[in-house]
mmCIF file of C-alpha atoms and ligand atoms in Angstrom:
data_model
loop_
_atom_site.group_PDB
_atom_site.id
_atom_site.type_symbol
_atom_site.label_atom_id
_atom_site.label_comp_id
_atom_site.label_asym_id
_atom_site.label_seq_id
_atom_site.Cartn_x
_atom_site.Cartn_y
_atom_site.Cartn_z
ATOM 1 C CA UNK A 39 -0.091 -0.056 0.020
ATOM 2 C CA UNK A 40 3.118 2.326 0.596
ATOM 3 C CA UNK A 41 3.939 2.303 -2.995
ATOM 4 C CA UNK A 42 0.390 2.984 -4.068
ATOM 5 C CA UNK A 43 0.128 6.078 -1.649
ATOM 6 C CA UNK A 44 3.552 7.358 -2.970
ATOM 7 C CA UNK A 45 2.447 6.969 -6.556
ATOM 8 C CA UNK A 46 -0.954 8.798 -5.713
ATOM 9 C CA UNK A 47 1.059 11.765 -4.334
ATOM 10 C CA UNK A 48 3.441 11.935 -7.390
ATOM 11 C CA UNK A 49 0.505 12.002 -9.558
ATOM 12 C CA UNK A 50 -0.672 15.005 -7.691
ATOM 13 C CA UNK A 51 2.903 16.618 -8.074
ATOM 14 C CA UNK A 52 4.531 15.847 -4.806
ATOM 15 C CA UNK A 53 7.723 13.673 -4.813
ATOM 16 C CA UNK A 54 9.219 12.423 -1.657
ATOM 17 C CA UNK A 55 12.433 14.154 -2.502
ATOM 18 C CA UNK A 56 10.273 17.507 -2.156
ATOM 19 C CA UNK A 57 9.165 16.539 1.281
ATOM 20 C CA UNK A 58 12.662 15.293 2.418
ATOM 21 C CA UNK A 59 14.138 18.755 1.146
ATOM 22 C CA UNK A 60 11.632 20.596 3.675
ATOM 23 C CA UNK A 61 12.566 18.061 6.533
ATOM 24 C CA UNK A 62 16.343 18.834 5.727
ATOM 25 C CA UNK A 63 15.709 22.590 5.829
ATOM 26 C CA UNK A 64 14.060 22.208 9.132
ATOM 27 C CA UNK A 65 16.471 19.944 10.808
ATOM 28 C CA UNK A 66 19.893 20.674 9.390
ATOM 29 C CA UNK A 67 20.358 23.860 11.536
ATOM 30 C CA UNK A 68 20.217 21.391 14.552
ATOM 31 C CA UNK A 69 22.109 18.522 13.110
ATOM 32 C CA UNK A 70 25.052 19.760 10.977
ATOM 33 C CA UNK A 71 25.929 16.267 9.753
ATOM 34 C CA UNK A 72 22.471 15.574 8.663
ATOM 35 C CA UNK A 73 21.982 14.319 5.076
ATOM 36 C CA UNK A 74 19.146 14.586 2.450
ATOM 37 C CA UNK A 75 19.290 10.729 2.401
ATOM 38 C CA UNK A 76 18.640 10.532 6.047
ATOM 39 C CA UNK A 77 15.704 12.941 5.757
ATOM 40 C CA UNK A 78 14.313 10.882 2.723
ATOM 41 C CA UNK A 79 14.592 7.709 4.929
ATOM 42 C CA UNK A 80 12.679 9.405 7.628
ATOM 43 C CA UNK A 81 10.043 10.558 5.096
ATOM 44 C CA UNK A 82 9.655 6.917 3.955
ATOM 45 C CA UNK A 83 9.319 5.655 7.547
ATOM 46 C CA UNK A 84 6.543 8.030 8.347
ATOM 47 C CA UNK A 85 4.659 6.859 5.045
ATOM 48 C CA UNK A 86 5.185 3.372 6.135
ATOM 49 C CA UNK A 87 2.683 3.743 8.879
ATOM 50 C CA UNK A 88 -0.789 2.415 8.013
ATOM 51 C CA UNK A 89 -2.525 5.439 9.919
ATOM 52 C CA UNK A 90 -0.516 7.883 7.817
ATOM 53 C CA UNK A 91 -1.446 6.133 4.726
ATOM 54 C CA UNK A 92 -5.081 6.452 5.509
ATOM 55 C CA UNK A 93 -4.811 10.153 6.110
ATOM 56 C CA UNK A 94 -3.086 10.559 2.839
ATOM 57 C CA UNK A 95 -5.399 8.525 0.920
ATOM 58 C CA UNK A 96 -8.565 10.400 2.504
ATOM 59 C CA UNK A 97 -7.081 13.753 1.914
ATOM 60 C CA UNK A 98 -6.161 13.040 -1.679
ATOM 61 C CA UNK A 99 -9.714 11.567 -2.346
ATOM 62 C CA UNK A 100 -11.261 14.699 -1.027
ATOM 63 C CA UNK A 101 -9.153 17.032 -3.199
ATOM 64 C CA UNK A 102 -9.979 14.967 -6.203
ATOM 65 C CA UNK A 103 -13.685 14.711 -5.703
ATOM 66 C CA UNK A 104 -13.684 18.475 -5.144
ATOM 67 C CA UNK A 105 -11.832 18.886 -8.345
ATOM 68 C CA UNK A 106 -14.432 16.861 -10.148
ATOM 69 C CA UNK A 107 -17.499 18.678 -8.458
ATOM 70 C CA UNK A 108 -18.492 15.446 -6.764
ATOM 71 C CA UNK A 109 -19.149 17.066 -3.281
ATOM 72 C CA UNK A 110 -22.361 18.552 -2.381
ATOM 73 C CA UNK A 111 -22.628 22.410 -1.712
ATOM 74 C CA UNK A 112 -21.778 24.280 0.249
ATOM 75 C CA UNK A 113 -18.918 22.104 1.266
ATOM 76 C CA UNK A 114 -17.652 22.066 -2.371
ATOM 77 C CA UNK A 115 -17.150 25.698 -2.707
ATOM 78 C CA UNK A 116 -15.521 25.697 0.666
ATOM 79 C CA UNK A 117 -12.999 23.148 -0.246
ATOM 80 C CA UNK A 118 -12.368 24.403 -3.895
ATOM 81 C CA UNK A 119 -11.685 28.045 -2.285
ATOM 82 C CA UNK A 120 -9.693 26.633 0.360
ATOM 83 C CA UNK A 121 -11.520 28.816 2.847
ATOM 84 C CA UNK A 122 -9.272 30.040 5.681
ATOM 85 C CA UNK A 123 -11.858 29.298 8.339
ATOM 86 C CA UNK A 124 -12.367 25.648 6.952
ATOM 87 C CA UNK A 125 -9.932 23.775 9.394
ATOM 88 C CA UNK A 126 -10.585 20.246 8.472
ATOM 89 C CA UNK A 127 -7.719 19.981 6.142
ATOM 90 C CA UNK A 128 -5.318 20.925 9.037
ATOM 91 C CA UNK A 129 -7.122 18.746 11.592
ATOM 92 C CA UNK A 130 -6.775 15.695 9.334
ATOM 93 C CA UNK A 131 -3.000 16.203 8.583
ATOM 94 C CA UNK A 132 -2.189 17.033 12.277
ATOM 95 C CA UNK A 133 -3.005 13.315 12.657
ATOM 96 C CA UNK A 134 0.295 12.759 10.764
ATOM 97 C CA UNK A 135 2.192 15.499 12.508
ATOM 98 C CA UNK A 136 1.583 14.079 15.952
ATOM 99 C CA UNK A 137 2.588 10.461 15.434
ATOM 100 C CA UNK A 138 6.179 11.216 16.879
ATOM 101 C CA UNK A 139 4.959 13.232 19.768
ATOM 102 C CA UNK A 140 4.496 16.903 20.347
ATOM 103 C CA UNK A 141 7.666 18.003 18.468
ATOM 104 C CA UNK A 142 5.681 17.450 15.294
ATOM 105 C CA UNK A 143 2.949 19.898 16.305
ATOM 106 C CA UNK A 144 5.344 22.801 16.542
ATOM 107 C CA UNK A 145 6.926 21.956 13.206
ATOM 108 C CA UNK A 146 3.431 21.567 11.775
ATOM 109 C CA UNK A 147 2.463 25.001 12.702
ATOM 110 C CA UNK A 148 5.685 26.475 11.372
ATOM 111 C CA UNK A 149 5.235 24.862 7.972
ATOM 112 C CA UNK A 150 1.705 25.800 7.755
ATOM 113 C CA UNK A 151 2.643 29.523 8.267
ATOM 114 C CA UNK A 152 5.874 29.694 6.178
ATOM 115 C CA UNK A 153 4.893 27.042 3.343
ATOM 116 C CA UNK A 154 8.154 26.434 2.061
ATOM 117 C CA UNK A 155 9.105 24.490 -1.281
ATOM 118 C CA UNK A 156 6.413 22.327 -2.736
ATOM 119 C CA UNK A 157 3.853 23.769 -0.178
ATOM 120 C CA UNK A 158 3.800 27.148 -1.838
ATOM 121 C CA UNK A 159 3.474 25.662 -5.379
ATOM 122 C CA UNK A 160 0.633 23.594 -4.097
ATOM 123 C CA UNK A 161 -1.035 26.764 -2.531
ATOM 124 C CA UNK A 162 -0.767 28.577 -5.775
ATOM 125 C CA UNK A 163 -4.225 27.636 -6.953
ATOM 126 C CA UNK A 164 -3.518 26.517 -10.545
ATOM 127 C CA UNK A 165 -6.612 26.545 -12.675
ATOM 128 C CA UNK A 166 -8.815 23.491 -11.997
ATOM 129 C CA UNK A 167 -6.609 22.065 -9.408
ATOM 130 C CA UNK A 168 -7.644 21.547 -5.655
ATOM 131 C CA UNK A 169 -4.992 20.907 -3.373
ATOM 132 C CA UNK A 170 -6.814 22.137 -0.118
ATOM 133 C CA UNK A 171 -5.681 18.831 1.744
ATOM 134 C CA UNK A 172 -2.647 17.976 -0.026
ATOM 135 C CA UNK A 173 -0.626 21.040 1.096
ATOM 136 C CA UNK A 174 -1.380 20.193 4.700
ATOM 137 C CA UNK A 175 -0.640 16.331 4.256
ATOM 138 C CA UNK A 176 2.790 17.469 2.980
ATOM 139 C CA UNK A 177 3.281 19.603 6.036
ATOM 140 C CA UNK A 178 2.044 16.737 8.343
ATOM 141 C CA UNK A 179 4.568 14.257 6.691
ATOM 142 C CA UNK A 180 7.325 16.640 6.796
ATOM 143 C CA UNK A 181 6.820 17.656 10.554
ATOM 144 C CA UNK A 182 6.531 14.057 11.579
ATOM 145 C CA UNK A 183 9.785 13.077 9.653
ATOM 146 C CA UNK A 184 11.409 16.056 11.216
ATOM 147 C CA UNK A 185 10.291 15.004 14.692
ATOM 148 C CA UNK A 186 11.274 11.385 14.095
ATOM 149 C CA UNK A 187 14.975 12.660 13.304
ATOM 150 C CA UNK A 188 14.933 14.759 16.439
ATOM 151 C CA UNK A 189 13.800 11.750 18.553
ATOM 152 C CA UNK A 190 16.176 9.408 16.889
ATOM 153 C CA UNK A 191 19.223 11.607 17.296
ATOM 154 C CA UNK A 192 18.416 12.228 20.923
ATOM 155 C CA UNK A 193 17.864 8.687 22.111
ATOM 156 C CA UNK A 194 19.330 6.710 19.315
ATOM 157 C CA UNK A 195 17.497 4.845 16.510
ATOM 158 C CA UNK A 196 13.813 4.470 17.175
ATOM 159 C CA UNK A 197 12.051 1.072 17.006
ATOM 160 C CA UNK A 198 10.095 1.583 13.671
ATOM 161 C CA UNK A 199 13.368 1.474 11.789
ATOM 162 C CA UNK A 200 12.805 -1.588 9.912
ATOM 163 C CA UNK A 201 14.099 -0.899 6.359
HETATM 164 MG MG1 MG B 1044 -4.898 23.531 3.169
#
């Protein structure tokens, strides 16, 4: 299922490298020997989790349904216009950000404000595209992957390290 989820995100314009780059920018000031490869690995470990895969699939499905006009009003307009007061996209993605504890929440809030790299591109409402959920999902994955690195470096490798 992990490969399927990765493929679905790529179809929507998000590569794991893009997310790993965000993780690197967040964590490299605290870990000067950090590599992009380690960030990519951490990103993969986050997506390895079934609960994360479920959030990603749900968010992507809602973006796609909205794009196709298959959601009832008034919700359709709310999602398509990415209304600032609609916080369900953040709430959903927060479920990813918190899997490695509260450090992820801080990073998520930061990313949501700064919108670095691919997040800004996703937010740049391209004609006919709806990425209301996807930008937050990217933030959630990056925040979790960054928190995972913070924990791993603090206490040694963590137990989910199976690959
Ligand atoms: Mg959003």
